[in-house]
């Protein structure tokens, strides 16, 4: 499934960025990467829910969005856009 593959890849990128904290937190690429990941999660949710509730795991999606929003908000606090 494409969603599962892309979610796994974006999670790996976020994990790499988090390992480089706090240095990466100030880099504009950190916020941009997390913004892209959040857009991916929101778009995936919207598209997969059109196919019915069985196509999208709400709990997994909420956890993914939560793990993106926290670091993104930290980046906005450190280096406001």
mmCIF file of N, CA and C in Angstrom:
data_model
loop_
_atom_site.group_PDB
_atom_site.id
_atom_site.type_symbol
_atom_site.label_atom_id
_atom_site.label_comp_id
_atom_site.label_asym_id
_atom_site.label_seq_id
_atom_site.Cartn_x
_atom_site.Cartn_y
_atom_site.Cartn_z
ATOM 1 N N UNK A 1 0.837 -1.179 0.000
ATOM 2 C CA UNK A 1 0.000 0.000 0.000
ATOM 3 C C UNK A 1 0.884 1.244 0.000
ATOM 4 N N UNK A 2 0.545 2.181 -0.845
ATOM 5 C CA UNK A 2 1.335 3.398 -1.025
ATOM 6 C C UNK A 2 1.366 4.229 0.246
ATOM 7 N N UNK A 3 0.217 4.391 0.898
ATOM 8 C CA UNK A 3 0.156 5.201 2.115
ATOM 9 C C UNK A 3 1.094 4.655 3.183
ATOM 10 N N UNK A 4 1.065 3.373 3.405
ATOM 11 C CA UNK A 4 1.912 2.763 4.442
ATOM 12 C C UNK A 4 3.393 2.969 4.124
ATOM 13 N N UNK A 5 3.752 2.825 2.863
ATOM 14 C CA UNK A 5 5.147 3.020 2.464
ATOM 15 C C UNK A 5 5.586 4.463 2.695
ATOM 16 N N UNK A 6 4.785 5.423 2.214
ATOM 17 C CA UNK A 6 5.147 6.830 2.361
ATOM 18 C C UNK A 6 5.130 7.272 3.822
ATOM 19 N N UNK A 7 4.190 6.769 4.603
ATOM 20 C CA UNK A 7 4.157 7.096 6.029
ATOM 21 C C UNK A 7 5.420 6.589 6.710
ATOM 22 N N UNK A 8 5.843 5.405 6.345
ATOM 23 C CA UNK A 8 7.072 4.842 6.911
ATOM 24 C C UNK A 8 8.293 5.675 6.525
ATOM 25 N N UNK A 9 8.368 6.107 5.285
ATOM 26 C CA UNK A 9 9.500 6.925 4.832
ATOM 27 C C UNK A 9 9.509 8.284 5.522
ATOM 28 N N UNK A 10 8.334 8.928 5.626
ATOM 29 C CA UNK A 10 8.304 10.237 6.288
ATOM 30 C C UNK A 10 8.651 10.101 7.766
ATOM 31 N N UNK A 11 8.246 9.009 8.367
ATOM 32 C CA UNK A 11 8.598 8.778 9.779
ATOM 33 C C UNK A 11 10.113 8.611 9.926
ATOM 34 N N UNK A 12 10.749 7.952 8.986
ATOM 35 C CA UNK A 12 12.201 7.772 9.034
ATOM 36 C C UNK A 12 12.924 9.108 8.884
ATOM 37 N N UNK A 13 12.432 9.959 8.006
ATOM 38 C CA UNK A 13 13.036 11.284 7.828
ATOM 39 C C UNK A 13 12.888 12.097 9.108
ATOM 40 N N UNK A 14 11.691 12.079 9.695
ATOM 41 C CA UNK A 14 11.477 12.821 10.940
ATOM 42 C C UNK A 14 12.361 12.285 12.059
ATOM 43 N N UNK A 15 12.532 10.993 12.121
ATOM 44 C CA UNK A 15 13.390 10.400 13.155
ATOM 45 C C UNK A 15 14.834 10.852 12.976
ATOM 46 N N UNK A 16 15.310 10.898 11.737
ATOM 47 C CA UNK A 16 16.672 11.381 11.475
ATOM 48 C C UNK A 16 16.827 12.834 11.898
ATOM 49 N N UNK A 17 15.827 13.647 11.596
ATOM 50 C CA UNK A 17 15.895 15.057 11.975
ATOM 51 C C UNK A 17 15.872 15.229 13.489
ATOM 52 N N UNK A 18 15.085 14.417 14.158
ATOM 53 C CA UNK A 18 15.007 14.523 15.619
ATOM 54 C C UNK A 18 16.310 14.100 16.288
ATOM 55 N N UNK A 19 17.031 13.175 15.672
ATOM 56 C CA UNK A 19 18.327 12.770 16.222
ATOM 57 C C UNK A 19 19.352 13.896 16.142
ATOM 58 N N UNK A 20 19.155 14.809 15.213
ATOM 59 C CA UNK A 20 20.087 15.908 15.026
ATOM 60 C C UNK A 20 19.720 17.144 15.849
ATOM 61 N N UNK A 21 18.685 17.024 16.669
ATOM 62 C CA UNK A 21 18.281 18.155 17.507
ATOM 63 C C UNK A 21 19.349 18.460 18.521
ATOM 64 N N UNK A 22 19.513 19.629 19.019
ATOM 65 C CA UNK A 22 18.744 20.845 18.748
ATOM 66 C C UNK A 22 19.242 21.609 17.533
ATOM 67 N N UNK A 23 20.369 21.205 16.988
ATOM 68 C CA UNK A 23 20.949 21.920 15.849
ATOM 69 C C UNK A 23 19.964 22.007 14.681
ATOM 70 N N UNK A 24 19.276 20.933 14.379
ATOM 71 C CA UNK A 24 18.388 20.927 13.214
ATOM 72 C C UNK A 24 17.127 21.740 13.444
ATOM 73 N N UNK A 25 16.759 21.954 14.698
ATOM 74 C CA UNK A 25 15.527 22.669 15.021
ATOM 75 C C UNK A 25 15.543 24.092 14.462
ATOM 76 N N UNK A 26 16.713 24.690 14.386
ATOM 77 C CA UNK A 26 16.823 26.067 13.898
ATOM 78 C C UNK A 26 16.903 26.149 12.375
ATOM 79 N N UNK A 27 17.131 25.040 11.723
ATOM 80 C CA UNK A 27 17.252 25.040 10.257
ATOM 81 C C UNK A 27 15.870 25.133 9.621
ATOM 82 N N UNK A 28 15.727 25.960 8.593
ATOM 83 C CA UNK A 28 14.428 26.073 7.924
ATOM 84 C C UNK A 28 13.968 24.751 7.310
ATOM 85 N N UNK A 29 14.917 23.896 6.948
ATOM 86 C CA UNK A 29 14.559 22.597 6.363
ATOM 87 C C UNK A 29 13.804 21.716 7.355
ATOM 88 N N UNK A 30 14.102 21.875 8.637
ATOM 89 C CA UNK A 30 13.414 21.094 9.678
ATOM 90 C C UNK A 30 11.922 21.394 9.638
ATOM 91 N N UNK A 31 11.575 22.682 9.660
ATOM 92 C CA UNK A 31 10.159 23.065 9.630
ATOM 93 C C UNK A 31 9.524 22.664 8.304
ATOM 94 N N UNK A 32 10.231 22.892 7.193
ATOM 95 C CA UNK A 32 9.675 22.534 5.881
ATOM 96 C C UNK A 32 9.381 21.043 5.770
ATOM 97 N N UNK A 33 10.296 20.230 6.251
ATOM 98 C CA UNK A 33 10.096 18.775 6.186
ATOM 99 C C UNK A 33 8.880 18.373 7.013
ATOM 100 N N UNK A 34 8.741 18.939 8.209
ATOM 101 C CA UNK A 34 7.595 18.601 9.052
ATOM 102 C C UNK A 34 6.283 19.142 8.483
ATOM 103 N N UNK A 35 6.337 20.308 7.849
ATOM 104 C CA UNK A 35 5.140 20.832 7.191
ATOM 105 C C UNK A 35 4.688 19.899 6.067
ATOM 106 N N UNK A 36 5.639 19.412 5.292
ATOM 107 C CA UNK A 36 5.305 18.463 4.210
ATOM 108 C C UNK A 36 4.716 17.180 4.773
ATOM 109 N N UNK A 37 5.286 16.691 5.854
ATOM 110 C CA UNK A 37 4.777 15.470 6.481
ATOM 111 C C UNK A 37 3.355 15.676 7.002
ATOM 112 N N UNK A 38 3.099 16.838 7.592
ATOM 113 C CA UNK A 38 1.756 17.124 8.096
ATOM 114 C C UNK A 38 0.764 17.224 6.946
ATOM 115 N N UNK A 39 1.142 17.892 5.869
ATOM 116 C CA UNK A 39 0.255 17.970 4.698
ATOM 117 C C UNK A 39 -0.026 16.587 4.138
ATOM 118 N N UNK A 40 1.001 15.739 4.096
ATOM 119 C CA UNK A 40 0.809 14.373 3.608
ATOM 120 C C UNK A 40 -0.211 13.633 4.478
ATOM 121 N N UNK A 41 -0.070 13.740 5.793
ATOM 122 C CA UNK A 41 -0.995 13.046 6.695
ATOM 123 C C UNK A 41 -2.428 13.569 6.543
ATOM 124 N N UNK A 42 -2.580 14.884 6.438
ATOM 125 C CA UNK A 42 -3.919 15.463 6.292
ATOM 126 C C UNK A 42 -4.555 15.069 4.963
ATOM 127 N N UNK A 43 -3.774 15.133 3.897
ATOM 128 C CA UNK A 43 -4.301 14.756 2.588
ATOM 129 C C UNK A 43 -4.639 13.265 2.535
ATOM 130 N N UNK A 44 -3.781 12.446 3.102
ATOM 131 C CA UNK A 44 -4.034 10.995 3.130
ATOM 132 C C UNK A 44 -5.322 10.688 3.872
ATOM 133 N N UNK A 45 -5.502 11.356 4.997
ATOM 134 C CA UNK A 45 -6.726 11.146 5.782
ATOM 135 C C UNK A 45 -7.954 11.490 4.944
ATOM 136 N N UNK A 46 -7.925 12.650 4.305
ATOM 137 C CA UNK A 46 -9.070 13.084 3.501
ATOM 138 C C UNK A 46 -9.348 12.120 2.348
ATOM 139 N N UNK A 47 -8.306 11.708 1.657
ATOM 140 C CA UNK A 47 -8.499 10.834 0.490
ATOM 141 C C UNK A 47 -8.912 9.420 0.891
ATOM 142 N N UNK A 48 -8.285 8.891 1.928
ATOM 143 C CA UNK A 48 -8.596 7.512 2.311
ATOM 144 C C UNK A 48 -9.965 7.391 2.982
ATOM 145 N N UNK A 49 -10.406 8.421 3.674
ATOM 146 C CA UNK A 49 -11.734 8.355 4.287
ATOM 147 C C UNK A 49 -12.848 8.402 3.247
ATOM 148 N N UNK A 50 -12.542 8.918 2.059
ATOM 149 C CA UNK A 50 -13.542 8.874 0.977
ATOM 150 C C UNK A 50 -13.847 7.439 0.578
ATOM 151 N N UNK A 51 -12.863 6.556 0.748
ATOM 152 C CA UNK A 51 -13.039 5.146 0.396
ATOM 153 C C UNK A 51 -13.748 4.364 1.496
ATOM 154 N N UNK A 52 -14.046 5.008 2.599
ATOM 155 C CA UNK A 52 -14.718 4.352 3.712
ATOM 156 C C UNK A 52 -13.803 4.259 4.916
ATOM 157 N N UNK A 53 -14.386 4.110 6.093
ATOM 158 C CA UNK A 53 -13.595 4.101 7.322
ATOM 159 C C UNK A 53 -12.603 2.946 7.417
ATOM 160 N N UNK A 54 -12.847 1.863 6.713
ATOM 161 C CA UNK A 54 -11.931 0.718 6.780
ATOM 162 C C UNK A 54 -10.609 0.996 6.067
ATOM 163 N N UNK A 55 -10.590 2.001 5.185
ATOM 164 C CA UNK A 55 -9.388 2.295 4.409
ATOM 165 C C UNK A 55 -8.364 3.099 5.206
ATOM 166 N N UNK A 56 -8.773 3.675 6.344
ATOM 167 C CA UNK A 56 -7.878 4.560 7.098
ATOM 168 C C UNK A 56 -8.009 4.261 8.586
ATOM 169 N N UNK A 57 -6.889 4.081 9.235
ATOM 170 C CA UNK A 57 -6.868 3.838 10.675
ATOM 171 C C UNK A 57 -6.764 5.181 11.384
ATOM 172 N N UNK A 58 -7.877 5.642 11.971
ATOM 173 C CA UNK A 58 -7.925 6.950 12.627
ATOM 174 C C UNK A 58 -6.884 7.075 13.742
ATOM 175 N N UNK A 59 -6.731 6.025 14.537
ATOM 176 C CA UNK A 59 -5.792 6.088 15.661
ATOM 177 C C UNK A 59 -4.358 6.244 15.160
ATOM 178 N N UNK A 60 -3.985 5.468 14.178
ATOM 179 C CA UNK A 60 -2.643 5.544 13.607
ATOM 180 C C UNK A 60 -2.398 6.910 12.963
ATOM 181 N N UNK A 61 -3.396 7.415 12.271
ATOM 182 C CA UNK A 61 -3.283 8.725 11.646
ATOM 183 C C UNK A 61 -3.144 9.837 12.670
ATOM 184 N N UNK A 62 -3.918 9.756 13.744
ATOM 185 C CA UNK A 62 -3.832 10.767 14.804
ATOM 186 C C UNK A 62 -2.461 10.737 15.472
ATOM 187 N N UNK A 63 -1.932 9.556 15.687
ATOM 188 C CA UNK A 63 -0.589 9.439 16.276
ATOM 189 C C UNK A 63 0.465 10.031 15.344
ATOM 190 N N UNK A 64 0.323 9.785 14.057
ATOM 191 C CA UNK A 64 1.282 10.322 13.087
ATOM 192 C C UNK A 64 1.219 11.840 13.061
ATOM 193 N N UNK A 65 0.008 12.400 13.041
ATOM 194 C CA UNK A 65 -0.121 13.857 13.029
ATOM 195 C C UNK A 65 0.398 14.473 14.318
ATOM 196 N N UNK A 66 0.148 13.818 15.408
ATOM 197 C CA UNK A 66 0.635 14.312 16.699
ATOM 198 C C UNK A 66 2.157 14.327 16.743
ATOM 199 N N UNK A 67 2.776 13.293 16.195
ATOM 200 C CA UNK A 67 4.237 13.226 16.214
ATOM 201 C C UNK A 67 4.871 14.231 15.247
ATOM 202 N N UNK A 68 4.082 14.777 14.329
ATOM 203 C CA UNK A 68 4.582 15.806 13.420
ATOM 204 C C UNK A 68 4.356 17.198 14.014
ATOM 205 N N UNK A 69 3.206 17.416 14.618
ATOM 206 C CA UNK A 69 2.844 18.747 15.106
ATOM 207 C C UNK A 69 3.747 19.201 16.255
ATOM 208 N N UNK A 70 4.083 18.313 17.163
ATOM 209 C CA UNK A 70 4.925 18.690 18.301
ATOM 210 C C UNK A 70 6.261 19.295 17.885
ATOM 211 N N UNK A 71 7.068 18.570 17.124
ATOM 212 C CA UNK A 71 8.351 19.133 16.672
ATOM 213 C C UNK A 71 8.180 20.370 15.787
ATOM 214 N N UNK A 72 7.110 20.413 15.000
ATOM 215 C CA UNK A 72 6.871 21.561 14.144
ATOM 216 C C UNK A 72 6.607 22.804 14.988
ATOM 217 N N UNK A 73 5.804 22.668 16.021
ATOM 218 C CA UNK A 73 5.541 23.794 16.919
ATOM 219 C C UNK A 73 6.820 24.226 17.632
ATOM 220 N N UNK A 74 7.660 23.275 18.011
ATOM 221 C CA UNK A 74 8.958 23.612 18.626
ATOM 222 C C UNK A 74 9.805 24.425 17.652
ATOM 223 N N UNK A 75 9.819 24.026 16.403
ATOM 224 C CA UNK A 75 10.604 24.738 15.388
ATOM 225 C C UNK A 75 10.072 26.151 15.197
ATOM 226 N N UNK A 76 8.743 26.317 15.211
ATOM 227 C CA UNK A 76 8.161 27.651 15.066
ATOM 228 C C UNK A 76 8.523 28.536 16.271
ATOM 229 N N UNK A 77 8.617 27.941 17.454
ATOM 230 C CA UNK A 77 8.991 28.728 18.641
ATOM 231 C C UNK A 77 10.456 29.180 18.567
ATOM 232 N N UNK A 78 11.318 28.302 18.085
ATOM 233 C CA UNK A 78 12.747 28.599 18.010
ATOM 234 C C UNK A 78 13.045 29.586 16.876
ATOM 235 N N UNK A 79 12.485 29.341 15.717
ATOM 236 C CA UNK A 79 12.746 30.173 14.543
ATOM 237 C C UNK A 79 11.437 30.482 13.847
ATOM 238 N N UNK A 80 10.691 31.488 14.334
ATOM 239 C CA UNK A 80 9.382 31.789 13.728
ATOM 240 C C UNK A 80 9.512 32.103 12.241
ATOM 241 N N UNK A 81 8.548 31.640 11.480
ATOM 242 C CA UNK A 81 8.574 31.851 10.026
ATOM 243 C C UNK A 81 8.040 33.219 9.675
#
